[in-house]
Short mmCIF file of C-alpha atoms and ligand atoms in Angstrom, two decimals:
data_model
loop_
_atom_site.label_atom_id
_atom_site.label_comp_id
_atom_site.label_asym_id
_atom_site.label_seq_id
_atom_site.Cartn_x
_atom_site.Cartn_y
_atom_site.Cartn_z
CA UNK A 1 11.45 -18.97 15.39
CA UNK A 2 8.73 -17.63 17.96
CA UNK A 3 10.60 -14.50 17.95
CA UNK A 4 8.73 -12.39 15.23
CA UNK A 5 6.99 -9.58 14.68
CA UNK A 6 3.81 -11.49 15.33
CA UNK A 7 4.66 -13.78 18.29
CA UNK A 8 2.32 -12.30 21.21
CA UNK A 9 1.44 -9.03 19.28
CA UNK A 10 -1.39 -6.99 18.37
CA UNK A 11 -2.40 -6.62 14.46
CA UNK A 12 -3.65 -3.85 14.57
CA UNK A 13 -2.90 -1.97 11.59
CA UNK A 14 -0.58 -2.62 7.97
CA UNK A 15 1.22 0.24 9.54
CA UNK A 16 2.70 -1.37 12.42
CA UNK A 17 4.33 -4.12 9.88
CA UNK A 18 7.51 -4.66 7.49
CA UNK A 19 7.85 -6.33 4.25
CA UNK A 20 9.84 -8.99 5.56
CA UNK A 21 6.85 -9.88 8.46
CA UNK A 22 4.63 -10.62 5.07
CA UNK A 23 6.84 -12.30 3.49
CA UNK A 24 7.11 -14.81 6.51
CA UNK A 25 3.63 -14.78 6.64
CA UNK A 26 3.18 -16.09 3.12
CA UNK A 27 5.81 -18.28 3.59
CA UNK A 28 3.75 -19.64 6.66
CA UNK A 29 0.65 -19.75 4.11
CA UNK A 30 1.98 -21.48 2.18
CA UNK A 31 2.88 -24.43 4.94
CA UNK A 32 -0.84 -24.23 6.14
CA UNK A 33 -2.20 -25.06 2.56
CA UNK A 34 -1.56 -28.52 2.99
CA UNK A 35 -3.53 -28.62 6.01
CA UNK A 36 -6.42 -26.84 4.95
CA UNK A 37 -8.61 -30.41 5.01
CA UNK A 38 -6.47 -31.70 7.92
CA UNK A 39 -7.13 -30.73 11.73
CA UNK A 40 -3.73 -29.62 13.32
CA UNK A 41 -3.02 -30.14 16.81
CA UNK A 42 -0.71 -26.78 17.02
CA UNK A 43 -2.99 -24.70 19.05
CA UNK A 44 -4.49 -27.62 21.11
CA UNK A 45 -5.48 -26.26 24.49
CA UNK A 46 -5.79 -22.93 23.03
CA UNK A 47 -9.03 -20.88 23.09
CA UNK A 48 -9.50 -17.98 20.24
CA UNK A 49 -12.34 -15.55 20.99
CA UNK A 50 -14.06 -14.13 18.06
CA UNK A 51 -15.61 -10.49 19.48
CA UNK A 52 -17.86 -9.32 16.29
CA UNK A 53 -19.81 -6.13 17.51
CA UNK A 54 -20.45 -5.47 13.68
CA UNK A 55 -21.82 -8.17 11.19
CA UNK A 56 -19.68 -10.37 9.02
CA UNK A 57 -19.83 -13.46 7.49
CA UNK A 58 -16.22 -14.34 5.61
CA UNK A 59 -13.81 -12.91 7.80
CA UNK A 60 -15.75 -14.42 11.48
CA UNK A 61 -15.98 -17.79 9.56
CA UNK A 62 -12.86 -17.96 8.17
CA UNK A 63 -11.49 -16.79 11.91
CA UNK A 64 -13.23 -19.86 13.25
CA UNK A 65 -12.29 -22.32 10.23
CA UNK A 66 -8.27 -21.02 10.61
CA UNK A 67 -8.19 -21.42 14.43
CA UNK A 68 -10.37 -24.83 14.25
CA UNK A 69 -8.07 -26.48 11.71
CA UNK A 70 -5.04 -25.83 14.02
CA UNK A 71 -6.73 -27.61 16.86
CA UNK A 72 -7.90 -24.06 19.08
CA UNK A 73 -11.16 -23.65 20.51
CA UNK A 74 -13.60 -20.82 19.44
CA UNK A 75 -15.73 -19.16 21.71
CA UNK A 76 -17.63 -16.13 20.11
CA UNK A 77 -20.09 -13.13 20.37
CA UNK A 78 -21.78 -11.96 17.43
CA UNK A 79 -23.79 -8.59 17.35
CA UNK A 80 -24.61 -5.94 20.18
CA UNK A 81 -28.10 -6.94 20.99
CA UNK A 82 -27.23 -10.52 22.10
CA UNK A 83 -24.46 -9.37 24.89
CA UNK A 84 -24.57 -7.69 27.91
CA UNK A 85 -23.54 -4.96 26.41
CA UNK A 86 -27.15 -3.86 25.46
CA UNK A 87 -27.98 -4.28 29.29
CA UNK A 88 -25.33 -1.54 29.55
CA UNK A 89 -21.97 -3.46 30.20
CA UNK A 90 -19.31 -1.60 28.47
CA UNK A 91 -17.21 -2.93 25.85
CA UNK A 92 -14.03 -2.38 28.35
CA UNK A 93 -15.69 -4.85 30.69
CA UNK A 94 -16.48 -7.41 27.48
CA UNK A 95 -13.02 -7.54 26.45
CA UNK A 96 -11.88 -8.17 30.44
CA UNK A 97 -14.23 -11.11 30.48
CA UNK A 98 -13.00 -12.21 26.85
CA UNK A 99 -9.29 -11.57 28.05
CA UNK A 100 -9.62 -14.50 30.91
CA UNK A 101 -11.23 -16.35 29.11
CA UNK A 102 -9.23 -16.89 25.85
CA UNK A 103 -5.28 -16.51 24.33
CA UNK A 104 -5.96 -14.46 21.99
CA UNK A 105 -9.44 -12.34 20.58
CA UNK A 106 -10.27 -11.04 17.18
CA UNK A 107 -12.58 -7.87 17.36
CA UNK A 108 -14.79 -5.94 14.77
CA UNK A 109 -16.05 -2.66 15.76
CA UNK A 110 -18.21 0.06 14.11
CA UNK A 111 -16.09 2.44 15.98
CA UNK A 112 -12.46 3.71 14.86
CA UNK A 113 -9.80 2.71 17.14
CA UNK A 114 -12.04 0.29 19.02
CA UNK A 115 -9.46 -2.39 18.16
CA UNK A 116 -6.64 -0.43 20.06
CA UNK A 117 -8.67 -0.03 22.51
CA UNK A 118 -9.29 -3.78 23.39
CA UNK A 119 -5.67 -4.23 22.81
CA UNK A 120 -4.74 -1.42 25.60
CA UNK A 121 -6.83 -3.58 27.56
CA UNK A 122 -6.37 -7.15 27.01
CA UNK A 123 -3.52 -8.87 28.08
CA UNK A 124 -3.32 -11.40 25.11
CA UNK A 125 -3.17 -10.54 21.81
CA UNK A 126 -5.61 -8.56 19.93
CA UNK A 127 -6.48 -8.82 16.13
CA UNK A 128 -8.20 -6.13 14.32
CA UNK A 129 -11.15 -7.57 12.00
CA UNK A 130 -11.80 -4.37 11.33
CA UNK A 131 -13.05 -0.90 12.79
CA UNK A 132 -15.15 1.25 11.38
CA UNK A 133 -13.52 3.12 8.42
CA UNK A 134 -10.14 2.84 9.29
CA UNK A 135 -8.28 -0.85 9.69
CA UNK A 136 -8.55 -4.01 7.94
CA UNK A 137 -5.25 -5.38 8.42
CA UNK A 138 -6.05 -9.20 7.53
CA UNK A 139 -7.94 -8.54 4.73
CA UNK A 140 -4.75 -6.90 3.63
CA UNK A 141 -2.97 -9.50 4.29
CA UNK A 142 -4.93 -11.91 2.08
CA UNK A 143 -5.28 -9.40 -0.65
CA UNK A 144 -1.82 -9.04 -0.95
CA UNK A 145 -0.85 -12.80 -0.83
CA UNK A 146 -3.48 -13.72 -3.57
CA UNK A 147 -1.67 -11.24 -5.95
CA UNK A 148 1.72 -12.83 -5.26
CA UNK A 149 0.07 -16.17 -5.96
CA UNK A 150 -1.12 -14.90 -9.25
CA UNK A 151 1.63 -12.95 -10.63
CA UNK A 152 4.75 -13.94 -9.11
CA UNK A 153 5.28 -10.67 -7.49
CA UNK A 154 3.85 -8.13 -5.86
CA UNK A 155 6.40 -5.30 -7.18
CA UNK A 156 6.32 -3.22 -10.21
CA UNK A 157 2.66 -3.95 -11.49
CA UNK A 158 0.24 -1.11 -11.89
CA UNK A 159 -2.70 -1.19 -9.28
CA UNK A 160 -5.78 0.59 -9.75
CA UNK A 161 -7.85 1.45 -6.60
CA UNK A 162 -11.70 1.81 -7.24
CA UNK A 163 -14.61 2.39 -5.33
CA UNK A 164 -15.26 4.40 -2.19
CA UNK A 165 -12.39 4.73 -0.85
CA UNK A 166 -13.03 7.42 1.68
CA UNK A 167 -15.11 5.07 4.22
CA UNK A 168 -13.88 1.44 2.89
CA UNK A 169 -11.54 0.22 5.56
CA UNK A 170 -10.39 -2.91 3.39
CA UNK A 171 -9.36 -0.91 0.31
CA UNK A 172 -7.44 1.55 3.00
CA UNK A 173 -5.47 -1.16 4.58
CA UNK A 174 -4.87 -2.84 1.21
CA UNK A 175 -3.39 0.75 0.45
CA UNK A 176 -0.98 0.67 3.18
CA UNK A 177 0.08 -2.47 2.90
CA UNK A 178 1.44 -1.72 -0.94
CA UNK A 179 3.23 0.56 0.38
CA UNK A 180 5.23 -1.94 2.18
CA UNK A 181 6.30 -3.08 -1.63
CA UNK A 182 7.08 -1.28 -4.77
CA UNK A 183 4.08 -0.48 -7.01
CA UNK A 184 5.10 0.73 -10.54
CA UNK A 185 1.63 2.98 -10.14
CA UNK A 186 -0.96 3.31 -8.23
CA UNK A 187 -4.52 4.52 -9.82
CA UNK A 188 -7.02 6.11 -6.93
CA UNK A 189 -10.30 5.96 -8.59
CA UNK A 190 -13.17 7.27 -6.94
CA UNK A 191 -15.88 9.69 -7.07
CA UNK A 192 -15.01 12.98 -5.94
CA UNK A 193 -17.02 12.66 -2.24
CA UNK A 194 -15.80 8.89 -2.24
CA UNK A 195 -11.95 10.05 -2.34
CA UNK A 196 -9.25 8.65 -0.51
CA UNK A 197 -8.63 10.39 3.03
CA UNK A 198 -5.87 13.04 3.56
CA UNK A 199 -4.01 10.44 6.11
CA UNK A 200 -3.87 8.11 3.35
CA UNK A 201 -2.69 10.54 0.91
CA UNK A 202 -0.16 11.69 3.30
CA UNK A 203 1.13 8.19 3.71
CA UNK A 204 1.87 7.22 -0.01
CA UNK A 205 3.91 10.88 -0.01
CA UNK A 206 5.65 9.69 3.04
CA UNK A 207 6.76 6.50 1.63
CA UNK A 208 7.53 7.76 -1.98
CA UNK A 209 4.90 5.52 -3.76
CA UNK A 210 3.50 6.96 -7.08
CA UNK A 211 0.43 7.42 -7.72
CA UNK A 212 -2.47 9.64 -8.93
CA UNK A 213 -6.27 10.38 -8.13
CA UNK A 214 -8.64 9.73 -10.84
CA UNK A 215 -12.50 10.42 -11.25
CA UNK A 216 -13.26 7.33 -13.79
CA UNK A 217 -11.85 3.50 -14.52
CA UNK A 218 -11.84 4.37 -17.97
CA UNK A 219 -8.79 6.56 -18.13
CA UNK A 220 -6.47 3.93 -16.66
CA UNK A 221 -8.26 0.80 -17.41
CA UNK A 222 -5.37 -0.01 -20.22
CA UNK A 223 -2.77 0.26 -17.86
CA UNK A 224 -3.54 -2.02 -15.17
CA UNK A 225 -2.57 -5.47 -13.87
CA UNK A 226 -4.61 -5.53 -10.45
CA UNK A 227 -7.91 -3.83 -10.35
CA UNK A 228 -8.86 -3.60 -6.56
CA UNK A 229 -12.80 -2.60 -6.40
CA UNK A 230 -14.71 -2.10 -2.67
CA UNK A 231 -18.45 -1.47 -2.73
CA UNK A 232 -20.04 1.64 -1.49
CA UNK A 233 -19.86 1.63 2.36
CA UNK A 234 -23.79 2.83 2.99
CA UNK A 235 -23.84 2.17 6.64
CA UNK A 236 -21.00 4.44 6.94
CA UNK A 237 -22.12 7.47 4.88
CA UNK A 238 -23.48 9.88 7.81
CA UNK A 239 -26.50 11.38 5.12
CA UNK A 240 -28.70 9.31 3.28
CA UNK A 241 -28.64 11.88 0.50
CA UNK A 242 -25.00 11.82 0.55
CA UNK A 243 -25.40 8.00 -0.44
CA UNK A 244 -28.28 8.56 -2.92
CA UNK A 245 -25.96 11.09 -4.92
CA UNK A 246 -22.65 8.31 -5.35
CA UNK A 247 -25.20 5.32 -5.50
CA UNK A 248 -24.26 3.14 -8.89
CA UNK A 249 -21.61 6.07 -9.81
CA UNK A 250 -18.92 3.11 -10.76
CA UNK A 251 -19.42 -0.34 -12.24
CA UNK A 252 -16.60 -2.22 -13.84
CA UNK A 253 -18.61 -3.61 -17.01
CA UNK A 254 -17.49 -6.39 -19.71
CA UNK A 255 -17.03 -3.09 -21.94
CA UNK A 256 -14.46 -1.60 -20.29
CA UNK A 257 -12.72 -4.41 -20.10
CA UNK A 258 -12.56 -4.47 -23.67
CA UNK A 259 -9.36 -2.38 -23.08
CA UNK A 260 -7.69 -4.16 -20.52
CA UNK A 261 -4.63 -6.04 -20.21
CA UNK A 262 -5.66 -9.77 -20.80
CA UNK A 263 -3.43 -10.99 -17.42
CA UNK A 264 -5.58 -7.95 -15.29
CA UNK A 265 -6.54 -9.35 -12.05
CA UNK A 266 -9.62 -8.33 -10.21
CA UNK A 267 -9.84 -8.62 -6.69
CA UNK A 268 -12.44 -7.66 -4.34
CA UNK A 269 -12.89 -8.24 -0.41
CA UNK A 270 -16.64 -8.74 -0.38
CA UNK A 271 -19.16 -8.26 -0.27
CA UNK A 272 -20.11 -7.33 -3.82
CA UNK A 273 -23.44 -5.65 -4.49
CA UNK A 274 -23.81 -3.70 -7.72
CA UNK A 275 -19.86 -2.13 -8.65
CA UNK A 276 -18.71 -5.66 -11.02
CA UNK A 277 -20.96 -6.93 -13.83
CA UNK A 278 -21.70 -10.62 -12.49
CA UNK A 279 -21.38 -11.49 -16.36
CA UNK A 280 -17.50 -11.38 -15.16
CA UNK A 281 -17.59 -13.78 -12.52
CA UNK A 282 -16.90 -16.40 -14.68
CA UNK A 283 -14.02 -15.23 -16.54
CA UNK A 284 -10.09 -15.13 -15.95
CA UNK A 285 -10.10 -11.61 -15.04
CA UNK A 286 -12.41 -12.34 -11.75
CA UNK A 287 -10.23 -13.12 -8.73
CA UNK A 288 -12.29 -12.70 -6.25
CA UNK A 289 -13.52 -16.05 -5.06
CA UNK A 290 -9.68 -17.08 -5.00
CA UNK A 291 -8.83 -14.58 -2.92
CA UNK A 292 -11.82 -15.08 -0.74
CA UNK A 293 -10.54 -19.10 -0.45
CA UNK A 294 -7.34 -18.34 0.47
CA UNK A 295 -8.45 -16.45 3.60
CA UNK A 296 -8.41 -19.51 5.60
CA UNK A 297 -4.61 -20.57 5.10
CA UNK A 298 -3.49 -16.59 5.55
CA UNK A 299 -5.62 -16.78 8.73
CA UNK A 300 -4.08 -20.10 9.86
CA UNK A 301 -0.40 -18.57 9.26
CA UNK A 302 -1.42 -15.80 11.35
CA UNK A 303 -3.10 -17.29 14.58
CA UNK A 304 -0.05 -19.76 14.38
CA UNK A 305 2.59 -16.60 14.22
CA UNK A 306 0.76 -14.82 16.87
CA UNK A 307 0.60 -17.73 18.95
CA UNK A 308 3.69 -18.92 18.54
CA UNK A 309 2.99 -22.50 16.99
CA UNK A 310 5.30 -23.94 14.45
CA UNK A 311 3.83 -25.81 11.06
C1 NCD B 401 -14.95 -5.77 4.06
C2 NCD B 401 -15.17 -5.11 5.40
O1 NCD B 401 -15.85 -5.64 6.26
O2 NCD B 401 -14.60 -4.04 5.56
N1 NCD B 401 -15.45 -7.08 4.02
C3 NCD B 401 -14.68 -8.14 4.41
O3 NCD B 401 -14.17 -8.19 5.51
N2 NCD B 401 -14.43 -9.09 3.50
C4 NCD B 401 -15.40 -4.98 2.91
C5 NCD B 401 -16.82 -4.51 2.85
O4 NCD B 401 -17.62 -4.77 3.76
O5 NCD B 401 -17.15 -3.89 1.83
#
């Protein structure tokens, strides 16, 4: 059984994985739910370095939850100024240090490929928590196992995409890792200087998955039955003006969703800020804090895969 895709690999990207790895993972989820208020002993002995050079609240805790409920300990870093790497060590040297220490270390980086970086470096297995604009592989993960929990399936719904799409690493991964099923449609819904990236684009070709670029939620609202919203990603807009101009340019309301399917599902990796009315929190359409629960057990599976630990 150690003998996956995961057992002493990177995760890196949604790229690098199959359909069948995922559906082992959730399979593996769905073991580690009925642990999630027990303490497991299958990492006992094991140490899990958390390595967040970028804040984060979710994903680091639900890192440290996961590996503490399988019996691991954490050690962690959190933020540039309180390392060594502000007195100039570079982040080469961190993961070295991190690498003896630990089995395995989750990173988050501001920087694109920073992730595959550590991994060329560390021995033990690296998993990306994200990296600037580009990878969010877990979050993926997560996002796609709390739609199969909803609906059954993950095949031949409709998906609609919204938000900014060009700089939002979660909604990019989540991209990729539909691709690894069979939408009926995918809806890209952005503003025009929020659009999806060319790689992206050039993915979805290369994999035969239909879909189609829209400018408002409105057009395809009817259609849906997952509606997959990321905020604005300021801190990664180069030019404050550039932000100013897209600033509140999308906001699914309680009017729109007048015309939606009553079984839509919204999900959302959080943080939210200003793109969901909070009036629709509380009803059936708002998936969200679900998904954000079930981060924990998909985290669990995932530490235990790339570790090798049965449930
Ligand atoms: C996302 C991220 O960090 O990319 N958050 C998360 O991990 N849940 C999405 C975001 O910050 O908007």
């Amino acid at each position: 059984m150690k003998e996956t895709t995961f057992y002493h690999h990177d995760v890196l990207s949604m790229l690098d994985f199959r359909r069948e790895d995922l559906e082992l993972l959730f399979n593996y989820t769905e073991e580690m739910h009925k642990y999630t208020n027990t303490k497991l002993s299958l990492l006992l002995g094991k140490v899990v370095s958390l390595a967040f050079f970028e804040p984060s609240t979710r994903t680091r805790l639900s890192f440290e939850v996961a590996a503490k409920r399988l019996g691991a300990d954490v050690i962690s870093i959190t933020g540039e100024e309180s390392l060594s790497i502000s007195k100039g060590e570079s982040l080469a040297d961190t993961i070295r240090m991190l690498d003896t220490y630990s089995d395995l270390i989750v990173i988050r980086h501001r920087y694109e490929g920073a992730a595959r970086y550590a991994a060329e470096i560390a021995e033990h297995p690296v998993i990306n928590a994200g990296d600037g604009k580009q990878h969010h592989p877990t979050q993926a993960m997560i996002d796609l196992y709390t739609i199969k929990k909803l609906f059954g399936t993950i095949d031949g719904l409709s998906y609609g995409v919204l938000g900014d799409l060009r700089y939002g690493r979660a909604s990019t991964s989540f991209i990729y890792g539909l691709t690894l099923f069979k939408p009926k449609k995918l809806y890209l819904i952005s503003p025009e200087s929020l659009r999806v990236r060319e790689e992206v684009l050039q993915v979805l070709k290369e994999r035969g998955i239909v879909f189609e670029e829209k400018r408002s939620l409105g057009e395809v609202i009817g259609e849906l039955d997952v509606l997959y919203v990321i905020r604005i990603q300021k801190e990664r807009i180069p030019d404050p003006m550039e932000y100013e101009k897209v600033r509140g340019s999308y906001k699914v309301t309680l009017d729109l969703l007048k015309y939606a399917k009553k079984e839509l599902k919204i999900l959302h990796p959080l943080p939210k800020v200003d793109e969901i009315d909070e009036r629709i929190d509380n009803t059936p359409y708002a998936a969200y804090f679900i998904q954000a629960k079930y981060g924990v057990s998909v985290r669990m599976a995932l530490l235990a895969l790339v570790l090798g630990a049965e449930p």
